Amino acid sequence: MPETANTEGTADGAESTESTAAGPSTAAGPLLRVRGLSKTFRVPRSASGSTRLHALDKVDLTVRRGETLGLVGESGCGKSTLARVLLMLERPDAGTVRYDGVDPFALRGRELLAWRRRVQMVFQDPFASLNPRLTAGELIAEPWRSHPDLVPRPDRERRVHELLEMVGLRAVDARRSPQEFSGGQRQRIGIARALALNPEVIVCDEPVSALDLSVQAQVLNVLTGLQAELGVAYVFISHDLPVVRHVADRVAVMYLGRVVESGPAEEVFTAPRHPYTASLLSAAPRPPTERADGGQRIVLSGEVPSPTDPPSGCRFRTRCWKAEEVCAEAVPADEPAPYGPQHLAACHLPLEPAARG
């Protein structure tokens, strides 16, 4: 068994053998499949040398068509690095990434350009991700400069207006500059820009964390409405557990570069198997009746270990109240939870259902 939690369930079927990067596939199976993904960075240590930061370590993920996979964990756990690898902004040291069976890192030239249409991103900060020198319409149309065959030039103004209206803005807003919009409106423009290339997957990296609560709800409603209309899949990265619970179909929990638990969102949130997941849920603001721990707060001891020198065995063991000798000796394998074959946790001593009330 792999050393990290695998979000792929038994119903995924065989991996597609699609060999072209252009256009959506009709083959059965997951849209995105990640296996054994590892990534390290060289960081300065002292005048005498450098060391390696383990950002990702043997990560397994699966994303199906039209679903939202929530990716959660503390800052520095590897969420954003994983997003950059999925977008080919970073090349992994080991492991595979497959979109419909296609390895994007093996593509070149026109095949690579065609593949890039299929995966887009919505950034965290709507104030920094939009060029202030361009109008909203120019920002949305900008991707067509690299993909001119996607929308004929005479149709671009009409298509910009359609995209603005799809995200809840007006066609006349195309002439306004980013400085004239609120934060929530700017994020809508970012979403419209991501949709301009008709992607199959959108990576959302903390897309509402910079927004007020009321505006967060509006943007989330836009995202869920677009998913229902267009069938786009989301990889939704966030540290805000209530937000993830609201939007995600499945959840993967990361700790120090590894996926420690994954499964259907409602199962993970109501009946966590991994102690780290339980501690995250304990810290989230919820009524005691909705807590998996019965309302008792779990306070972790110690500091998060350095990713340049992670603990042996289970990486969470130095902060875990259940840790025993085996946790230091061996990396835990994935064990299916008894109430669902798609709910997996990488833990030697998983929480029992009876202990969660």
Short mmCIF file of C-alpha atoms in Angstrom, two decimals:
data_model
loop_
_atom_site.label_atom_id
_atom_site.label_comp_id
_atom_site.label_asym_id
_atom_site.label_seq_id
_atom_site.Cartn_x
_atom_site.Cartn_y
_atom_site.Cartn_z
CA MET A 1 0.00 0.00 0.00
CA PRO A 2 1.14 3.59 -0.58
CA GLU A 3 2.32 5.55 2.39
CA THR A 4 -0.21 8.36 2.12
CA ALA A 5 -3.96 8.50 2.02
CA ASN A 6 -5.43 7.80 -1.36
CA THR A 7 -8.59 9.67 -2.34
CA GLU A 8 -9.40 7.19 -5.04
CA GLY A 9 -12.30 4.93 -4.18
CA THR A 10 -13.02 1.48 -5.46
CA ALA A 11 -15.57 2.84 -7.93
CA ASP A 12 -13.11 4.90 -9.97
CA GLY A 13 -12.37 2.20 -12.46
CA ALA A 14 -9.31 1.85 -14.61
CA GLU A 15 -7.23 4.82 -15.60
CA SER A 16 -8.06 6.29 -18.99
CA THR A 17 -5.65 5.67 -21.82
CA GLU A 18 -6.53 8.95 -23.57
CA SER A 19 -3.45 10.06 -25.51
CA THR A 20 -4.39 13.50 -26.76
CA ALA A 21 -4.17 16.71 -24.79
CA ALA A 22 -6.81 18.63 -26.73
CA GLY A 23 -10.48 18.56 -25.87
CA PRO A 24 -12.40 16.76 -23.12
CA SER A 25 -12.32 13.01 -22.93
CA THR A 26 -15.40 10.83 -22.90
CA ALA A 27 -13.50 7.91 -21.36
CA ALA A 28 -14.57 6.49 -18.04
CA GLY A 29 -12.52 7.04 -14.93
CA PRO A 30 -11.23 10.02 -12.98
CA LEU A 31 -10.38 13.26 -14.73
CA LEU A 32 -7.25 13.87 -12.64
CA ARG A 33 -5.12 11.21 -11.00
CA VAL A 34 -2.01 11.93 -8.92
CA ARG A 35 0.19 9.10 -7.67
CA GLY A 36 3.27 9.17 -5.45
CA LEU A 37 3.87 12.89 -6.01
CA SER A 38 6.97 14.23 -4.25
CA LYS A 39 8.61 17.64 -4.39
CA THR A 40 11.56 19.07 -2.46
CA PHE A 41 13.21 22.47 -2.53
CA ARG A 42 16.81 23.32 -1.75
CA VAL A 43 16.96 25.98 0.96
CA PRO A 44 19.97 27.74 2.54
CA ARG A 45 21.13 26.15 5.79
CA SER A 46 24.39 27.86 6.58
CA ALA A 47 27.54 29.15 4.96
CA SER A 48 28.70 25.54 4.65
CA GLY A 49 25.83 24.23 2.58
CA SER A 50 22.10 23.81 2.09
CA THR A 51 19.36 21.34 2.91
CA ARG A 52 16.14 20.02 1.40
CA LEU A 53 12.63 21.12 2.29
CA HIS A 54 10.13 18.27 1.81
CA ALA A 55 7.07 20.10 0.44
CA LEU A 56 5.27 17.01 -0.92
CA ASP A 57 5.91 13.38 -0.05
CA LYS A 58 4.20 10.60 -2.02
CA VAL A 59 0.85 12.35 -2.40
CA ASP A 60 -2.04 10.46 -3.99
CA LEU A 61 -5.17 12.29 -5.21
CA THR A 62 -8.09 11.67 -7.52
CA VAL A 63 -10.51 14.24 -8.94
CA ARG A 64 -13.60 13.16 -10.83
CA ARG A 65 -15.44 15.13 -13.47
CA GLY A 66 -17.74 17.80 -12.15
CA GLU A 67 -16.81 17.38 -8.46
CA THR A 68 -15.07 19.54 -5.89
CA LEU A 69 -12.10 18.13 -4.00
CA GLY A 70 -11.35 20.17 -0.89
CA LEU A 71 -7.70 20.31 0.16
CA VAL A 72 -7.18 21.40 3.77
CA GLY A 73 -4.38 21.68 6.31
CA GLU A 74 -2.24 24.14 8.22
CA SER A 75 -0.09 26.74 6.50
CA GLY A 76 3.06 25.12 5.13
CA CYS A 77 1.54 21.66 4.70
CA GLY A 78 2.09 21.64 0.93
CA LYS A 79 -1.31 22.71 -0.43
CA SER A 80 -0.03 25.55 -2.61
CA THR A 81 2.97 23.53 -3.82
CA LEU A 82 0.57 20.80 -4.92
CA ALA A 83 -1.48 23.41 -6.78
CA ARG A 84 1.63 24.67 -8.58
CA VAL A 85 2.52 21.13 -9.65
CA LEU A 86 -1.01 20.52 -10.96
CA LEU A 87 -0.68 23.71 -13.02
CA MET A 88 2.82 22.71 -14.22
CA LEU A 89 4.39 25.72 -12.53
CA GLU A 90 6.62 23.26 -10.67
CA ARG A 91 7.98 19.92 -11.85
CA PRO A 92 7.75 17.06 -9.31
CA ASP A 93 10.82 15.14 -8.23
CA ALA A 94 8.91 11.86 -8.34
CA GLY A 95 5.41 10.53 -8.98
CA THR A 96 2.91 11.01 -11.78
CA VAL A 97 0.16 13.44 -12.77
CA ARG A 98 -2.42 12.26 -15.28
CA TYR A 99 -5.29 14.19 -16.85
CA ASP A 100 -7.45 11.64 -18.68
CA GLY A 101 -4.39 9.43 -18.78
CA VAL A 102 -2.21 12.19 -20.30
CA ASP A 103 1.08 13.14 -18.66
CA PRO A 104 1.20 16.94 -19.12
CA PHE A 105 4.91 17.03 -18.28
CA ALA A 106 5.61 14.96 -21.39
CA LEU A 107 3.81 17.36 -23.75
CA ARG A 108 5.56 19.88 -25.96
CA GLY A 109 4.61 22.62 -28.41
CA ARG A 110 1.02 22.75 -29.59
CA GLU A 111 -0.01 19.74 -27.52
CA LEU A 112 1.13 21.48 -24.35
CA LEU A 113 -0.61 24.71 -25.35
CA ALA A 114 -3.84 22.82 -26.00
CA TRP A 115 -3.58 21.05 -22.65
CA ARG A 116 -3.18 24.32 -20.76
CA ARG A 117 -6.72 25.30 -21.73
CA ARG A 118 -8.06 22.44 -19.66
CA VAL A 119 -6.63 23.52 -16.29
CA GLN A 120 -6.96 27.08 -14.98
CA MET A 121 -6.60 28.85 -11.63
CA VAL A 122 -8.42 31.33 -9.42
CA PHE A 123 -5.92 33.11 -7.20
CA GLN A 124 -6.17 34.03 -3.53
CA ASP A 125 -5.76 37.80 -3.74
CA PRO A 126 -8.12 39.49 -6.23
CA PHE A 127 -6.29 42.79 -5.70
CA ALA A 128 -2.92 41.39 -6.80
CA SER A 129 -4.01 38.94 -9.52
CA LEU A 130 -5.52 41.49 -11.92
CA ASN A 131 -3.43 43.89 -14.01
CA PRO A 132 -4.61 47.41 -13.05
CA ARG A 133 -3.70 48.74 -16.50
CA LEU A 134 -6.29 46.60 -18.26
CA THR A 135 -10.06 46.83 -18.24
CA ALA A 136 -12.18 43.94 -17.02
CA GLY A 137 -12.98 43.04 -20.60
CA GLU A 138 -9.31 43.05 -21.59
CA LEU A 139 -8.43 40.89 -18.59
CA ILE A 140 -11.03 38.28 -19.51
CA ALA A 141 -10.04 38.30 -23.18
CA GLU A 142 -6.31 38.13 -22.46
CA PRO A 143 -6.10 34.28 -22.54
CA TRP A 144 -7.32 34.33 -26.14
CA ARG A 145 -4.08 36.01 -27.17
CA SER A 146 -2.35 32.67 -26.51
CA HIS A 147 -5.31 30.65 -27.81
CA PRO A 148 -6.63 32.76 -30.71
CA ASP A 149 -8.51 29.89 -32.34
CA LEU A 150 -10.79 29.36 -29.33
CA VAL A 151 -12.97 32.45 -29.86
CA PRO A 152 -13.02 34.23 -33.25
CA ARG A 153 -12.05 37.87 -32.95
CA PRO A 154 -15.48 39.21 -34.07
CA ASP A 155 -17.15 37.18 -31.29
CA ARG A 156 -14.86 38.14 -28.42
CA GLU A 157 -16.75 41.17 -27.15
CA ARG A 158 -19.97 39.17 -27.03
CA ARG A 159 -18.23 36.29 -25.24
CA VAL A 160 -16.70 38.68 -22.67
CA HIS A 161 -20.18 40.02 -21.93
CA GLU A 162 -21.51 36.48 -21.54
CA LEU A 163 -18.76 35.57 -19.09
CA LEU A 164 -19.32 38.71 -17.03
CA GLU A 165 -23.03 37.94 -16.76
CA MET A 166 -22.29 34.31 -15.85
CA VAL A 167 -20.39 35.48 -12.75
CA GLY A 168 -23.02 38.01 -11.73
CA LEU A 169 -21.60 41.19 -13.27
CA ARG A 170 -22.96 43.39 -16.08
CA ALA A 171 -21.85 43.57 -19.68
CA VAL A 172 -21.09 47.29 -19.27
CA ASP A 173 -18.54 46.40 -16.58
CA ALA A 174 -16.21 45.28 -19.35
CA ARG A 175 -15.10 48.90 -19.80
CA ARG A 176 -14.21 49.45 -16.13
CA SER A 177 -10.74 49.03 -14.60
CA PRO A 178 -10.05 46.73 -11.60
CA GLN A 179 -9.70 49.71 -9.25
CA GLU A 180 -13.40 50.46 -9.76
CA PHE A 181 -14.52 47.10 -8.38
CA SER A 182 -14.84 45.74 -4.85
CA GLY A 183 -12.84 42.70 -3.73
CA GLY A 184 -15.72 40.31 -4.39
CA GLN A 185 -16.30 41.78 -7.83
CA ARG A 186 -12.63 41.48 -8.67
CA GLN A 187 -12.70 37.82 -7.71
CA ARG A 188 -15.68 37.35 -10.04
CA ILE A 189 -13.56 38.82 -12.83
CA GLY A 190 -10.82 36.34 -11.94
CA ILE A 191 -13.34 33.51 -12.19
CA ALA A 192 -14.59 34.78 -15.54
CA ARG A 193 -11.00 34.93 -16.80
CA ALA A 194 -10.45 31.32 -15.71
CA LEU A 195 -13.60 30.28 -17.57
CA ALA A 196 -12.53 32.01 -20.79
CA LEU A 197 -10.66 28.90 -21.96
CA ASN A 198 -13.49 26.46 -21.15
CA PRO A 199 -11.42 24.47 -18.61
CA GLU A 200 -12.32 21.09 -17.18
CA VAL A 201 -10.48 21.74 -13.89
CA ILE A 202 -10.10 24.99 -11.96
CA VAL A 203 -7.63 25.11 -9.08
CA CYS A 204 -8.96 27.55 -6.47
CA ASP A 205 -6.18 28.56 -4.07
CA GLU A 206 -7.84 30.19 -1.04
CA PRO A 207 -10.27 32.01 -3.37
CA VAL A 208 -12.36 33.67 -0.64
CA SER A 209 -9.91 34.08 2.24
CA ALA A 210 -9.25 37.75 1.40
CA LEU A 211 -12.98 38.60 1.34
CA ASP A 212 -15.53 39.58 3.97
CA LEU A 213 -17.88 36.83 5.14
CA SER A 214 -20.94 38.11 3.28
CA VAL A 215 -18.90 38.48 0.09
CA GLN A 216 -17.42 35.01 0.58
CA ALA A 217 -20.91 33.51 0.41
CA GLN A 218 -21.66 35.35 -2.82
CA VAL A 219 -18.47 34.15 -4.52
CA LEU A 220 -19.01 30.57 -3.31
CA ASN A 221 -22.52 30.64 -4.74
CA VAL A 222 -21.09 31.79 -8.07
CA LEU A 223 -18.62 28.88 -8.07
CA THR A 224 -21.23 26.25 -7.20
CA GLY A 225 -23.67 27.66 -9.76
CA LEU A 226 -21.06 27.55 -12.50
CA GLN A 227 -20.17 23.98 -11.59
CA ALA A 228 -23.80 22.92 -11.89
CA GLU A 229 -24.11 24.69 -15.24
CA LEU A 230 -20.78 23.81 -16.84
CA GLY A 231 -19.70 20.59 -15.10
CA VAL A 232 -16.27 21.99 -14.23
CA ALA A 233 -14.27 20.27 -11.48
CA TYR A 234 -12.61 22.23 -8.67
CA VAL A 235 -9.55 21.58 -6.56
CA PHE A 236 -10.53 23.88 -3.69
CA ILE A 237 -7.61 24.74 -1.42
CA SER A 238 -8.45 26.35 1.91
CA HIS A 239 -7.71 26.40 5.63
CA ASP A 240 -11.32 27.44 6.33
CA LEU A 241 -13.06 24.18 7.22
CA PRO A 242 -16.67 25.51 7.25
CA VAL A 243 -16.14 26.84 3.72
CA VAL A 244 -14.71 23.52 2.53
CA ARG A 245 -17.57 21.60 4.12
CA HIS A 246 -20.01 23.83 2.25
CA VAL A 247 -18.51 23.38 -1.22
CA ALA A 248 -16.59 20.07 -1.29
CA ASP A 249 -17.81 16.65 -2.38
CA ARG A 250 -14.64 14.99 -1.07
CA VAL A 251 -11.85 16.20 1.20
CA ALA A 252 -8.13 15.47 1.49
CA VAL A 253 -6.35 16.54 4.69
CA MET A 254 -2.64 17.35 4.44
CA TYR A 255 0.03 17.48 7.13
CA LEU A 256 3.72 18.20 6.47
CA GLY A 257 3.53 17.30 2.79
CA ARG A 258 1.44 14.16 3.13
CA VAL A 259 -2.25 13.37 2.76
CA VAL A 260 -3.22 11.85 6.10
CA GLU A 261 -6.97 11.41 5.54
CA SER A 262 -9.36 11.58 2.61
CA GLY A 263 -12.91 10.66 1.77
CA PRO A 264 -16.44 11.98 1.25
CA ALA A 265 -16.68 15.41 2.85
CA GLU A 266 -19.57 14.66 5.17
CA GLU A 267 -17.93 11.48 6.48
CA VAL A 268 -14.60 13.19 7.11
CA PHE A 269 -16.24 16.13 8.88
CA THR A 270 -18.61 14.11 11.04
CA ALA A 271 -16.47 11.03 11.71
CA PRO A 272 -12.74 11.75 11.28
CA ARG A 273 -10.39 8.79 11.48
CA HIS A 274 -7.07 10.61 11.84
CA PRO A 275 -6.26 12.46 15.09
CA TYR A 276 -4.94 15.44 13.11
CA THR A 277 -8.24 15.79 11.27
CA ALA A 278 -10.08 15.63 14.58
CA SER A 279 -7.87 18.38 16.00
CA LEU A 280 -8.55 20.62 12.99
CA LEU A 281 -12.29 20.10 13.32
CA SER A 282 -12.07 20.77 17.05
CA ALA A 283 -10.56 24.20 16.37
CA ALA A 284 -13.22 25.16 13.81
CA PRO A 285 -16.13 27.29 15.13
CA ARG A 286 -19.20 25.01 15.25
CA PRO A 287 -22.03 24.29 17.68
CA PRO A 288 -21.13 21.50 20.17
CA THR A 289 -23.93 19.32 18.79
CA GLU A 290 -22.20 19.26 15.40
CA ARG A 291 -18.75 18.43 16.70
CA ALA A 292 -17.31 14.99 16.05
CA ASP A 293 -15.64 15.20 19.47
CA GLY A 294 -18.88 15.99 21.30
CA GLY A 295 -17.85 19.60 21.90
CA GLN A 296 -14.51 18.93 23.62
CA ARG A 297 -11.64 21.06 22.35
CA ILE A 298 -8.50 19.19 21.32
CA VAL A 299 -5.40 21.23 22.13
CA LEU A 300 -2.23 19.97 20.49
CA SER A 301 1.10 20.19 22.29
CA GLY A 302 4.41 21.12 20.72
CA GLU A 303 5.25 22.92 17.50
CA VAL A 304 4.84 21.80 13.91
CA PRO A 305 8.06 19.97 12.97
CA SER A 306 10.33 21.49 10.37
CA PRO A 307 9.70 20.22 6.82
CA THR A 308 13.49 20.11 6.42
CA ASP A 309 13.71 17.51 9.18
CA PRO A 310 10.36 15.68 9.47
CA PRO A 311 9.86 13.04 12.19
CA SER A 312 10.33 9.37 11.40
CA GLY A 313 7.29 7.19 10.94
CA CYS A 314 4.07 9.18 11.26
CA ARG A 315 4.84 12.87 10.84
CA PHE A 316 2.06 13.86 13.25
CA ARG A 317 3.29 11.66 16.10
CA THR A 318 5.23 14.43 17.90
CA ARG A 319 1.94 16.27 18.52
CA CYS A 320 -0.46 13.32 18.72
CA TRP A 321 -2.03 12.30 22.05
CA LYS A 322 -2.46 8.72 20.77
CA ALA A 323 1.13 8.16 19.60
CA GLU A 324 2.88 4.92 20.55
CA GLU A 325 6.20 3.32 19.69
CA VAL A 326 4.95 1.96 16.37
CA CYS A 327 4.18 5.51 15.23
CA ALA A 328 7.89 6.37 15.33
CA GLU A 329 9.02 3.14 13.70
CA ALA A 330 6.84 2.86 10.60
CA VAL A 331 5.01 5.10 8.17
CA PRO A 332 1.30 4.24 8.49
CA ALA A 333 -0.42 2.66 5.51
CA ASP A 334 -3.86 3.67 4.30
CA GLU A 335 -6.65 1.84 6.10
CA PRO A 336 -10.26 2.07 4.87
CA ALA A 337 -12.72 3.22 7.49
CA PRO A 338 -15.37 0.59 8.37
CA TYR A 339 -18.25 2.72 7.10
CA GLY A 340 -16.96 3.42 3.61
CA PRO A 341 -14.30 2.05 1.24
CA GLN A 342 -13.50 5.54 -0.07
CA HIS A 343 -12.73 6.99 3.37
CA LEU A 344 -9.05 6.43 4.10
CA ALA A 345 -6.69 7.46 6.89
CA ALA A 346 -2.94 7.02 7.21
CA CYS A 347 -2.80 6.22 10.93
CA HIS A 348 -1.61 3.29 13.06
CA LEU A 349 -4.16 4.13 15.76
CA PRO A 350 -7.21 5.57 13.97
CA LEU A 351 -10.08 7.01 15.96
CA GLU A 352 -12.89 4.56 16.56
CA PRO A 353 -16.51 5.43 15.69
CA ALA A 354 -17.63 4.92 19.28
CA ALA A 355 -15.10 7.50 20.49
CA ARG A 356 -16.64 10.21 18.33
CA GLY A 357 -20.08 10.13 19.90
#
